Short mmCIF file of C-alpha atoms and ligand atoms in Angstrom, two decimals:
data_model
loop_
_atom_site.label_atom_id
_atom_site.label_comp_id
_atom_site.label_asym_id
_atom_site.label_seq_id
_atom_site.Cartn_x
_atom_site.Cartn_y
_atom_site.Cartn_z
CA MET A 1 -26.65 16.35 12.38
CA HIS A 2 -29.70 14.52 13.75
CA SER A 3 -31.25 15.54 17.01
CA LEU A 4 -32.25 12.10 18.35
CA GLN A 5 -30.25 10.69 21.22
CA GLY A 6 -28.89 7.68 19.32
CA MET A 7 -29.66 4.01 19.71
CA ARG A 8 -28.40 1.40 22.12
CA ILE A 9 -26.40 -1.05 20.02
CA ALA A 10 -24.98 -4.40 21.14
CA VAL A 11 -21.82 -4.95 19.08
CA PHE A 12 -20.82 -8.63 18.76
CA ASP A 13 -17.57 -10.37 17.76
CA THR A 14 -15.65 -7.22 18.61
CA HIS A 15 -11.93 -7.05 17.98
CA ARG A 16 -9.78 -4.15 19.10
CA PHE A 17 -9.55 -2.88 15.51
CA ASP A 18 -13.38 -2.62 15.19
CA ARG A 19 -13.86 -1.11 18.60
CA GLU A 20 -11.38 1.72 18.18
CA VAL A 21 -12.78 2.79 14.83
CA LEU A 22 -16.44 2.37 15.81
CA GLU A 23 -15.90 4.49 18.93
CA ALA A 24 -14.08 7.22 17.01
CA VAL A 25 -16.72 7.39 14.26
CA ASN A 26 -19.54 7.18 16.79
CA ALA A 27 -18.35 10.45 18.34
CA ARG A 28 -20.17 12.04 15.36
CA HIS A 29 -23.27 9.85 15.71
CA GLY A 30 -23.95 9.61 19.43
CA HIS A 31 -25.23 6.05 19.63
CA GLU A 32 -24.68 4.06 22.82
CA LEU A 33 -22.35 1.17 21.94
CA THR A 34 -21.84 -1.87 24.16
CA PHE A 35 -19.11 -4.23 22.98
CA PHE A 36 -19.11 -8.00 23.35
CA GLU A 37 -16.17 -10.15 22.31
CA ALA A 38 -18.46 -13.17 21.97
CA ARG A 39 -19.81 -14.12 18.60
CA LEU A 40 -23.59 -13.80 18.36
CA GLY A 41 -25.41 -17.12 18.24
CA SER A 42 -28.18 -18.92 20.09
CA ALA A 43 -25.99 -19.31 23.21
CA THR A 44 -25.12 -15.60 23.41
CA ALA A 45 -28.26 -13.92 22.02
CA SER A 46 -29.64 -13.18 25.50
CA LEU A 47 -26.74 -10.74 26.00
CA ALA A 48 -28.59 -8.44 23.59
CA GLY A 49 -31.70 -8.29 25.81
CA GLY A 50 -32.96 -4.69 25.91
CA PHE A 51 -30.87 -3.53 22.93
CA PRO A 52 -33.02 -2.35 20.00
CA ALA A 53 -30.10 -2.91 17.61
CA VAL A 54 -27.34 -5.49 17.28
CA CYS A 55 -24.22 -4.99 15.17
CA VAL A 56 -22.63 -8.17 13.80
CA PHE A 57 -19.84 -9.44 11.55
CA VAL A 58 -19.28 -12.35 9.15
CA ASN A 59 -18.89 -15.12 11.72
CA ASP A 60 -21.91 -14.24 13.88
CA ARG A 61 -24.68 -16.72 13.22
CA LEU A 62 -28.19 -15.30 13.13
CA ASP A 63 -30.22 -18.45 12.74
CA GLU A 64 -33.86 -18.88 13.73
CA ALA A 65 -33.21 -19.57 17.43
CA THR A 66 -30.88 -16.58 17.71
CA LEU A 67 -33.29 -14.24 15.94
CA ARG A 68 -36.20 -15.37 18.12
CA THR A 69 -34.21 -14.70 21.30
CA LEU A 70 -33.15 -11.31 19.96
CA HIS A 71 -36.76 -10.48 19.10
CA GLU A 72 -37.99 -11.49 22.55
CA GLY A 73 -35.32 -9.22 24.02
CA GLY A 74 -36.62 -6.24 22.04
CA THR A 75 -34.11 -6.15 19.17
CA ARG A 76 -35.61 -4.75 15.96
CA LEU A 77 -32.53 -4.02 13.81
CA VAL A 78 -29.59 -6.16 12.71
CA ALA A 79 -26.75 -3.98 11.40
CA LEU A 80 -24.16 -6.06 9.54
CA ARG A 81 -20.75 -4.45 9.36
CA SER A 82 -20.03 -6.55 6.27
CA ALA A 83 -21.22 -6.73 2.69
CA GLY A 84 -22.14 -10.43 2.88
CA PHE A 85 -25.36 -11.50 4.59
CA ASN A 86 -25.35 -15.28 4.16
CA ASN A 87 -25.09 -15.66 7.97
CA VAL A 88 -28.56 -14.20 8.63
CA ASP A 89 -31.81 -16.16 8.16
CA LEU A 90 -33.54 -13.31 6.36
CA ARG A 91 -36.88 -15.09 6.07
CA VAL A 92 -37.10 -15.55 9.83
CA ALA A 93 -35.99 -11.95 10.41
CA GLU A 94 -38.68 -10.70 8.05
CA GLY A 95 -41.31 -12.90 9.68
CA LEU A 96 -40.42 -11.35 13.04
CA GLY A 97 -40.53 -7.84 11.59
CA MET A 98 -36.80 -7.31 12.14
CA ARG A 99 -34.89 -5.18 9.61
CA VAL A 100 -31.41 -6.11 8.36
CA VAL A 101 -28.91 -3.59 6.96
CA ARG A 102 -25.38 -4.04 5.63
CA VAL A 103 -22.35 -2.20 4.17
CA PRO A 104 -22.43 -2.96 0.43
CA GLU A 105 -19.11 -1.24 -0.35
CA TYR A 106 -16.28 0.00 1.85
CA SER A 107 -12.98 -0.01 -0.05
CA PRO A 108 -12.39 -1.97 -3.23
CA TYR A 109 -8.79 -0.69 -3.08
CA ALA A 110 -8.17 -2.46 0.23
CA VAL A 111 -8.94 -5.83 -1.34
CA ALA A 112 -7.28 -5.22 -4.72
CA GLU A 113 -4.12 -3.89 -3.08
CA HIS A 114 -3.97 -6.91 -0.77
CA ALA A 115 -4.18 -9.19 -3.80
CA PHE A 116 -1.07 -7.51 -5.22
CA ALA A 117 0.67 -7.43 -1.83
CA MET A 118 0.27 -11.20 -1.74
CA LEU A 119 1.28 -11.65 -5.36
CA LEU A 120 4.51 -9.67 -4.99
CA ALA A 121 5.32 -11.31 -1.67
CA LEU A 122 4.94 -14.76 -3.26
CA VAL A 123 6.67 -14.05 -6.56
CA ARG A 124 9.60 -12.19 -4.95
CA LYS A 125 9.73 -14.66 -2.01
CA ILE A 126 9.55 -11.85 0.54
CA PRO A 127 8.39 -13.91 3.58
CA ARG A 128 11.26 -16.35 3.04
CA ALA A 129 13.81 -13.56 2.51
CA ALA A 130 12.67 -11.67 5.60
CA VAL A 131 12.92 -14.76 7.83
CA ARG A 132 16.44 -15.43 6.48
CA VAL A 133 17.68 -11.91 7.11
CA ARG A 134 16.23 -11.99 10.63
CA ASP A 135 18.48 -15.04 11.13
CA SER A 136 21.52 -13.19 9.69
CA ASN A 137 21.36 -15.39 6.58
CA PHE A 138 22.06 -12.99 3.73
CA SER A 139 22.28 -15.64 0.99
CA LEU A 140 20.22 -15.15 -2.18
CA GLU A 141 20.06 -18.86 -3.04
CA GLY A 142 16.50 -19.91 -3.87
CA LEU A 143 15.15 -16.35 -4.00
CA VAL A 144 14.96 -15.84 -7.76
CA GLY A 145 11.62 -14.26 -8.67
CA TRP A 146 10.13 -12.91 -11.90
CA ASP A 147 8.88 -9.56 -13.23
CA LEU A 148 5.18 -8.78 -13.32
CA HIS A 149 5.91 -6.36 -16.15
CA GLY A 150 5.06 -7.92 -19.50
CA LYS A 151 3.11 -10.81 -17.97
CA THR A 152 -0.61 -11.45 -18.45
CA MET A 153 -3.09 -11.00 -15.60
CA GLY A 154 -6.47 -12.74 -15.88
CA LEU A 155 -9.25 -11.21 -13.80
CA VAL A 156 -12.33 -13.33 -13.16
CA GLY A 157 -15.03 -10.85 -12.11
CA VAL A 158 -14.55 -7.18 -12.84
CA GLY A 159 -16.89 -5.31 -10.50
CA ARG A 160 -15.69 -2.79 -7.93
CA ILE A 161 -12.66 -4.80 -6.74
CA GLY A 162 -11.84 -6.21 -10.19
CA HIS A 163 -11.75 -2.64 -11.57
CA ALA A 164 -9.24 -1.57 -8.96
CA ALA A 165 -7.18 -4.70 -9.63
CA ALA A 166 -7.23 -4.06 -13.41
CA ARG A 167 -5.83 -0.56 -12.97
CA ILE A 168 -3.10 -1.75 -10.61
CA ALA A 169 -2.11 -4.52 -13.03
CA ARG A 170 -1.94 -2.04 -15.90
CA GLY A 171 0.25 0.14 -13.69
CA PHE A 172 2.71 -2.75 -13.42
CA GLY A 173 2.81 -2.99 -17.20
CA MET A 174 0.81 -6.19 -17.37
CA ARG A 175 -1.54 -7.22 -20.16
CA VAL A 176 -4.98 -7.63 -18.57
CA LEU A 177 -7.54 -10.20 -19.70
CA ALA A 178 -10.92 -10.08 -17.98
CA TYR A 179 -14.03 -12.20 -17.76
CA ASP A 180 -17.35 -10.93 -16.40
CA LEU A 181 -21.02 -11.61 -17.04
CA ARG A 182 -21.28 -7.90 -17.85
CA PRO A 183 -18.12 -6.74 -19.68
CA ASP A 184 -17.38 -3.07 -19.04
CA GLU A 185 -16.60 -1.48 -22.39
CA LYS A 186 -15.59 1.79 -20.72
CA LEU A 187 -12.90 0.05 -18.67
CA ALA A 188 -11.79 -1.81 -21.77
CA ALA A 189 -11.38 1.45 -23.71
CA GLU A 190 -9.88 3.52 -20.87
CA ALA A 191 -7.52 1.03 -19.28
CA GLY A 192 -6.80 -1.31 -22.16
CA VAL A 193 -8.44 -4.32 -20.52
CA GLU A 194 -9.41 -7.11 -22.94
CA PHE A 195 -12.69 -8.88 -22.14
CA VAL A 196 -12.51 -12.53 -23.21
CA GLU A 197 -14.23 -15.85 -22.42
CA LEU A 198 -12.91 -18.02 -19.60
CA ASP A 199 -11.02 -20.53 -21.76
CA PRO A 200 -8.66 -18.03 -23.41
CA LEU A 201 -8.23 -16.29 -20.06
CA TYR A 202 -7.19 -19.61 -18.48
CA ARG A 203 -4.93 -20.46 -21.42
CA GLU A 204 -3.05 -17.17 -21.66
CA SER A 205 -2.79 -15.79 -18.11
CA ASP A 206 0.36 -16.04 -16.02
CA VAL A 207 -1.59 -14.87 -12.95
CA ILE A 208 -5.34 -15.34 -12.35
CA SER A 209 -7.14 -13.33 -9.66
CA LEU A 210 -10.73 -14.08 -8.57
CA HIS A 211 -13.15 -11.21 -7.88
CA VAL A 212 -16.57 -12.76 -8.48
CA PRO A 213 -19.05 -13.25 -5.63
CA LEU A 214 -19.81 -16.76 -4.39
CA THR A 215 -23.05 -17.90 -6.02
CA PRO A 216 -24.29 -21.32 -7.14
CA ALA A 217 -22.76 -20.48 -10.54
CA THR A 218 -19.31 -19.70 -9.13
CA TYR A 219 -19.08 -22.45 -6.47
CA HIS A 220 -15.89 -24.43 -7.29
CA LEU A 221 -15.52 -22.42 -10.51
CA ILE A 222 -11.83 -23.28 -10.23
CA ASP A 223 -11.97 -27.08 -10.20
CA ALA A 224 -9.65 -29.73 -11.65
CA GLY A 225 -10.97 -29.11 -15.16
CA ALA A 226 -10.42 -25.36 -15.00
CA LEU A 227 -6.96 -25.77 -13.45
CA SER A 228 -5.97 -28.16 -16.27
CA LYS A 229 -6.84 -25.52 -18.87
CA MET A 230 -4.49 -22.97 -17.30
CA LYS A 231 -0.93 -22.20 -18.35
CA ARG A 232 1.52 -24.50 -16.58
CA GLY A 233 2.97 -22.69 -13.56
CA VAL A 234 0.05 -20.22 -13.25
CA VAL A 235 -0.23 -18.25 -10.00
CA LEU A 236 -3.74 -18.07 -8.53
CA ILE A 237 -4.97 -15.30 -6.24
CA ASN A 238 -8.19 -15.69 -4.28
CA THR A 239 -9.44 -12.75 -2.24
CA GLY A 240 -13.05 -13.51 -3.21
CA ARG A 241 -14.57 -16.40 -1.29
CA GLY A 242 -12.93 -19.70 -0.39
CA ALA A 243 -15.44 -21.92 -2.15
CA LEU A 244 -14.65 -20.38 -5.55
CA ILE A 245 -11.77 -22.91 -5.56
CA ASP A 246 -11.94 -26.66 -5.06
CA SER A 247 -9.12 -26.82 -2.50
CA ARG A 248 -8.43 -30.54 -3.00
CA ALA A 249 -8.06 -30.07 -6.76
CA LEU A 250 -5.73 -27.14 -6.09
CA ILE A 251 -3.54 -29.33 -3.87
CA ASP A 252 -3.27 -31.97 -6.63
CA LYS A 253 -2.31 -29.34 -9.20
CA LEU A 254 0.24 -27.73 -6.87
CA LYS A 255 1.82 -31.17 -6.35
CA SER A 256 2.06 -31.78 -10.11
CA GLY A 257 3.45 -28.28 -10.79
CA GLN A 258 0.51 -27.35 -13.03
CA VAL A 259 -0.15 -24.54 -10.55
CA GLY A 260 3.02 -22.61 -9.74
CA GLY A 261 1.74 -20.72 -6.74
CA ALA A 262 -1.34 -19.61 -4.85
CA CYS A 263 -2.17 -16.54 -2.78
CA LEU A 264 -5.21 -17.29 -0.66
CA ASP A 265 -6.92 -14.78 1.62
CA VAL A 266 -10.01 -16.96 1.88
CA TYR A 267 -10.52 -20.67 2.34
CA GLU A 268 -13.69 -22.68 1.90
CA GLU A 269 -13.68 -24.04 5.46
CA GLU A 270 -12.33 -20.89 7.13
CA GLU A 271 -15.20 -20.39 9.57
CA GLY A 272 -14.09 -21.15 13.12
CA ILE A 273 -10.41 -20.97 12.07
CA PHE A 274 -9.74 -17.59 10.47
CA PHE A 275 -9.85 -14.60 12.91
CA HIS A 276 -8.80 -16.85 15.85
CA ASP A 277 -5.47 -17.44 17.57
CA LEU A 278 -5.16 -21.22 17.42
CA SER A 279 -1.38 -21.18 17.86
CA ASP A 280 -1.43 -23.47 20.92
CA ARG A 281 -3.66 -26.09 19.31
CA VAL A 282 -3.34 -28.84 16.74
CA LEU A 283 -4.76 -27.76 13.37
CA LEU A 284 -7.48 -30.29 12.61
CA ASP A 285 -8.19 -29.25 9.03
CA ASP A 286 -5.92 -31.48 6.92
CA VAL A 287 -6.63 -29.65 3.66
CA LEU A 288 -5.66 -26.29 5.14
CA ALA A 289 -2.61 -27.85 6.84
CA ARG A 290 -1.48 -29.25 3.47
CA LEU A 291 -1.99 -25.89 1.75
CA ILE A 292 0.02 -24.11 4.47
CA SER A 293 2.86 -26.62 3.96
CA PHE A 294 3.60 -25.62 0.34
CA PRO A 295 6.50 -23.18 -0.08
CA ASN A 296 4.66 -21.60 -3.03
CA VAL A 297 1.38 -20.98 -1.21
CA LEU A 298 0.82 -17.83 0.80
CA ILE A 299 -2.21 -17.67 3.08
CA THR A 300 -3.69 -14.75 5.02
CA SER A 301 -6.76 -15.14 7.19
CA HIS A 302 -9.40 -13.06 5.38
CA GLN A 303 -7.63 -9.76 5.97
CA ALA A 304 -7.90 -8.18 2.51
CA PHE A 305 -10.57 -5.77 3.81
CA LEU A 306 -8.50 -4.76 6.83
CA THR A 307 -7.34 -1.21 6.19
CA ARG A 308 -8.01 1.95 8.21
CA GLU A 309 -9.98 3.41 5.32
CA ALA A 310 -12.18 0.33 4.94
CA LEU A 311 -12.79 0.10 8.70
CA GLU A 312 -13.76 3.79 8.82
CA ASN A 313 -16.15 3.36 5.91
CA ILE A 314 -17.65 0.25 7.51
CA ALA A 315 -18.17 2.11 10.81
CA GLU A 316 -19.61 5.22 9.13
CA THR A 317 -22.07 3.29 6.95
CA THR A 318 -23.11 1.00 9.81
CA LEU A 319 -23.82 3.86 12.22
CA THR A 320 -25.60 5.85 9.48
CA ASN A 321 -27.73 2.79 8.73
CA VAL A 322 -28.72 2.66 12.42
CA ALA A 323 -29.48 6.39 12.50
CA ALA A 324 -31.74 6.04 9.44
CA PHE A 325 -33.64 3.23 11.19
CA GLU A 326 -33.97 5.32 14.33
CA ARG A 327 -35.41 8.24 12.37
CA GLY A 328 -37.81 5.98 10.47
CA GLU A 329 -36.16 6.85 7.15
CA ALA A 330 -35.80 4.60 4.10
CA LEU A 331 -33.07 2.00 4.67
CA VAL A 332 -30.97 2.26 1.53
CA ASN A 333 -28.70 -0.60 2.59
CA GLU A 334 -31.44 -2.99 3.68
CA VAL A 335 -31.23 -6.64 2.65
CA LYS A 336 -34.35 -8.67 2.02
CA ALA A 337 -34.95 -12.41 1.76
CA ALA A 338 -35.68 -11.99 -1.95
CA GLN A 339 -32.03 -10.94 -2.48
CA VAL A 340 -30.59 -14.23 -1.24
CA LEU A 341 -28.14 -15.52 -3.82
CA ARG A 342 -29.78 -17.53 -6.52
P1 NAI B 401 -19.12 -6.44 -7.30
O1 NAI B 401 -20.54 -6.87 -7.13
O2 NAI B 401 -18.81 -4.99 -7.49
O3 NAI B 401 -18.47 -7.23 -8.55
C1 NAI B 401 -18.67 -8.58 -8.81
C2 NAI B 401 -18.54 -8.81 -10.33
O4 NAI B 401 -18.65 -10.20 -10.58
C3 NAI B 401 -19.64 -8.11 -11.15
O5 NAI B 401 -19.07 -7.34 -12.18
C4 NAI B 401 -20.48 -9.26 -11.70
O6 NAI B 401 -21.00 -9.00 -13.00
C5 NAI B 401 -19.47 -10.38 -11.73
N1 NAI B 401 -20.04 -11.73 -11.67
C6 NAI B 401 -20.98 -12.19 -10.81
N2 NAI B 401 -21.24 -13.49 -11.06
C7 NAI B 401 -20.45 -13.85 -12.09
C8 NAI B 401 -20.26 -15.07 -12.81
N3 NAI B 401 -20.96 -16.16 -12.51
N4 NAI B 401 -19.35 -15.07 -13.81
C9 NAI B 401 -18.66 -13.94 -14.15
N5 NAI B 401 -18.81 -12.77 -13.51
C10 NAI B 401 -19.69 -12.72 -12.49
O7 NAI B 401 -18.36 -7.03 -6.04
P2 NAI B 401 -16.96 -6.55 -5.43
O8 NAI B 401 -17.20 -5.45 -4.47
O9 NAI B 401 -15.98 -6.36 -6.53
O10 NAI B 401 -16.55 -7.84 -4.56
C11 NAI B 401 -16.29 -9.10 -5.19
C12 NAI B 401 -16.20 -10.17 -4.11
O11 NAI B 401 -15.05 -9.97 -3.29
C13 NAI B 401 -17.36 -10.13 -3.08
O12 NAI B 401 -18.49 -10.80 -3.56
C14 NAI B 401 -16.76 -10.83 -1.88
O13 NAI B 401 -17.02 -12.21 -1.97
C15 NAI B 401 -15.26 -10.58 -2.03
N6 NAI B 401 -14.74 -9.71 -0.96
C16 NAI B 401 -13.69 -10.18 -0.21
C17 NAI B 401 -13.16 -9.41 0.81
C18 NAI B 401 -11.99 -9.89 1.63
O14 NAI B 401 -11.68 -9.28 2.68
N7 NAI B 401 -11.27 -10.93 1.21
C19 NAI B 401 -13.72 -8.09 1.12
C20 NAI B 401 -14.79 -7.68 0.23
C21 NAI B 401 -15.29 -8.47 -0.75
#
């Protein structure tokens, strides 16, 4: 579509799943992609020397030293293949005249569907059942679950992902209570979602799923006090951000039975752990180790976004962002220091 020859892009923290999709989508864009498995940081920034653009993910760390090295090497554009941008020092980038772009939305369905995949797996004890059958143990002892139909789902945050989750929950025949700073009357009317304050949501929900962003207002939103207000035996789902939940308080409430189960795709100290194969090492994070030890806790390592559709959308938006920069067009997905979460 555009006649320029494409940009040279250094792609960091590459996994096979990113590389395959980026290469396939790039066939339509014609950029020159060079893949590095290393995460971008001050120790690896010199690898990007001579590349006008770098492409990074959530665990690359673009602090001042890294950005300065990138700038000295000629990099002018940082293309995040994520929605979040907390890992980039935007003030330093702006001071150096570097532009930063991101992918604000790729597939709300990917995340909402993963939340329900986890919920069903936990409630119907699928991981346990599958391991048993693999071992030729066909007993049903200890596998009694419960119906989602007729239960109450509480959604905290009803933006793009919360909307998708609300419709799925309604499809299961659940009553849906929702809390959001900006209640969506259209969703309420169309899908029969009831917008309520947090206290009644905590009190009446059998399952509570978190879909708010992490901001100073939502940090440890689910603390000991909030957990105490919930229905005894509540199941929590967190595909938002780890620090929405006070993990230590959650452990206490799991031990007392106040919380009946938890499905966690994110964890507040996940950086440096999630996305890595640490299977031949000792896990040093005692809080995570304790959470993993509960039979009624299911953990995945930040994979809710990981569908073919989401990866294709991420690749398409990222490479389009780079093309717009190359052509000197307006950067619709640019992030600025002024947008940093208040
Ligand atoms: P969104 O921006 O469409 O929706 C967020 C909603 O939360 C909005 O309706 C907003 O009004 C509401 N909200 C914000 N602050 C609030 C507060 N203090 N109290 C009540 N409501 C509040 O965002 P989207 O796309 O639905 O994503 C939600 C979050 O999911 C993201 O911020 C991200 O942290 C997480 N996420 C996780 C992924 C994963 O792979 N696990 C992938 C993508 C996003």
